[in-house]
XYZ file of C-alpha atoms in Angstrom:
154
model
C 40.170 21.212 22.122
C 38.387 18.102 23.412
C 35.125 20.075 23.725
C 35.356 21.163 20.053
C 35.909 17.562 18.912
C 32.887 16.402 20.908
C 30.803 19.226 19.374
C 31.882 18.288 15.839
C 31.145 14.609 16.489
C 27.679 15.515 17.839
C 27.011 17.593 14.726
C 28.040 14.665 12.518
C 25.766 12.265 14.412
C 22.834 14.691 14.244
C 23.386 15.229 10.519
C 23.560 11.447 9.982
C 20.257 10.970 11.835
C 18.531 13.771 9.901
C 19.723 12.474 6.538
C 18.649 8.957 7.473
C 15.193 10.156 8.480
C 14.771 12.086 5.259
C 15.683 8.997 3.220
C 13.465 6.539 5.060
C 9.796 6.010 4.358
C 7.964 8.317 6.717
C 5.034 5.887 6.897
C 7.330 3.430 8.682
C 7.615 5.990 11.458
C 3.865 6.552 11.626
C 4.192 9.847 9.783
C 2.419 10.631 6.550
C 3.616 13.273 4.175
C 1.314 11.939 1.473
C -2.007 13.072 2.908
C -2.146 15.802 0.303
C 0.140 14.159 -2.258
C -1.315 12.562 -5.366
C 0.392 9.426 -6.636
C 0.330 8.918 -10.406
C 1.985 5.574 -11.149
C 1.819 4.607 -14.855
C -0.683 1.939 -15.843
C 0.947 -1.496 -16.270
C 0.988 -2.961 -19.763
C -1.346 -5.779 -20.612
C -4.924 -6.576 -19.801
C -6.093 -6.897 -16.197
C -7.137 -10.396 -15.139
C -9.539 -9.085 -12.459
C -11.151 -5.770 -11.568
C -13.663 -4.198 -9.227
C -14.883 -0.943 -7.694
C -14.170 0.095 -4.098
C -17.289 0.613 -1.980
C -17.224 2.173 1.502
C -17.844 -0.004 4.584
C -18.273 0.449 8.340
C -19.411 4.074 8.395
C -16.950 5.345 5.794
C -18.670 7.499 3.202
C -16.121 9.118 0.956
C -13.955 6.275 -0.371
C -13.764 5.914 -4.135
C -11.558 4.081 -6.591
C -11.130 1.057 -8.809
C -8.966 -2.038 -8.371
C -7.235 -3.880 -11.212
C -4.964 -6.923 -11.012
C -2.436 -7.599 -13.774
C -0.610 -10.911 -14.232
C 3.181 -10.554 -14.453
C 4.198 -14.235 -14.309
C 2.454 -17.398 -13.058
C 2.600 -16.287 -9.398
C 3.530 -12.577 -9.644
C 0.982 -9.777 -9.972
C 0.519 -6.010 -9.968
C -2.418 -4.627 -8.024
C -3.397 -1.198 -9.322
C -5.563 1.304 -7.481
C -7.017 3.843 -9.927
C -8.662 7.076 -8.876
C -8.277 6.210 -5.195
C -9.574 8.788 -2.755
C -9.669 8.012 0.972
C -9.137 10.028 4.130
C -5.620 9.339 5.361
C -5.002 7.391 8.532
C -1.680 5.902 9.617
C -1.570 2.121 9.281
C -3.928 1.658 6.333
C -3.380 -1.601 4.460
C -4.533 -3.213 1.264
C -5.891 -6.699 1.978
C -6.218 -9.163 -0.919
C -8.247 -12.353 -0.558
C -7.945 -15.257 -2.964
C -8.530 -18.943 -3.536
C -6.325 -21.518 -5.256
C -7.960 -24.634 -6.637
C -11.028 -23.880 -4.499
C -9.045 -23.501 -1.254
C -9.143 -20.135 0.566
C -5.642 -18.676 0.962
C -4.319 -16.447 3.744
C -4.939 -12.768 2.950
C -2.086 -10.756 1.474
C -1.448 -7.394 3.173
C 0.301 -4.443 1.517
C 1.003 -1.015 3.046
C -1.115 1.728 1.466
C 1.410 4.377 0.417
C -0.851 7.270 -0.573
C -4.438 8.225 0.106
C -5.248 9.193 -3.473
C -4.273 8.843 -7.089
C -3.145 5.861 -9.157
C -0.853 3.362 -7.445
C 0.803 0.086 -8.420
C 1.727 -2.643 -5.923
C 3.674 -5.778 -6.827
C 2.856 -8.958 -4.924
C 3.135 -12.696 -5.339
C 1.155 -15.763 -4.328
C 2.533 -19.046 -2.985
C 1.304 -20.962 -6.030
C -0.259 -20.524 -9.446
C -3.923 -20.462 -10.533
C -5.002 -17.840 -7.986
C -8.537 -16.510 -8.208
C -8.794 -13.132 -6.527
C -12.050 -12.567 -4.662
C -11.899 -9.220 -2.850
C -9.583 -6.300 -2.178
C -10.131 -4.340 1.017
C -8.745 -1.127 2.463
C -8.078 -2.199 6.042
C -7.479 -0.015 9.102
C -4.964 -1.413 11.571
C -6.039 1.300 14.047
C -9.762 0.528 13.982
C -9.290 -3.146 13.035
C -11.998 -2.670 10.396
C -12.315 -2.865 6.653
C -12.996 0.678 5.384
C -13.758 -0.342 1.793
C -14.112 -3.441 -0.330
C -13.996 -4.247 -4.028
C -15.461 -7.516 -5.232
C -13.226 -8.666 -8.060
C -14.585 -10.011 -11.299
C -12.517 -11.975 -13.778
C -11.949 -10.065 -16.994
């Protein structure tokens, strides 16, 4: 009888772990189920305040896509990647550089969720009047920028 209770408890624990893993973001575990998935987030409303085209860097040759930044409120923004196509690697980040009142700010890092498609990312800045300079696709494994987009004010 005790053995059966232990078995049932073990089954419950295993089921709990499996359900938890299926609900968590696999990228947090270093796994990527999105390598062949295509993300198609809807385009935000409004007119972008800055935009640019991703260009490959540091030996990368097949990275394509456009970057748009939409203003949501004085210090809240949506970064949109359109038509992104990049070879997947665990630990890829989006790095945003900006200035405020002529002073360079610390870069903002966002986790890249998918390697292709159209994706929206919400982020905020510590103050208002940000001027966005560049967006990079950054590899935490290689410690290199794989692509950059120089942003132009629209």
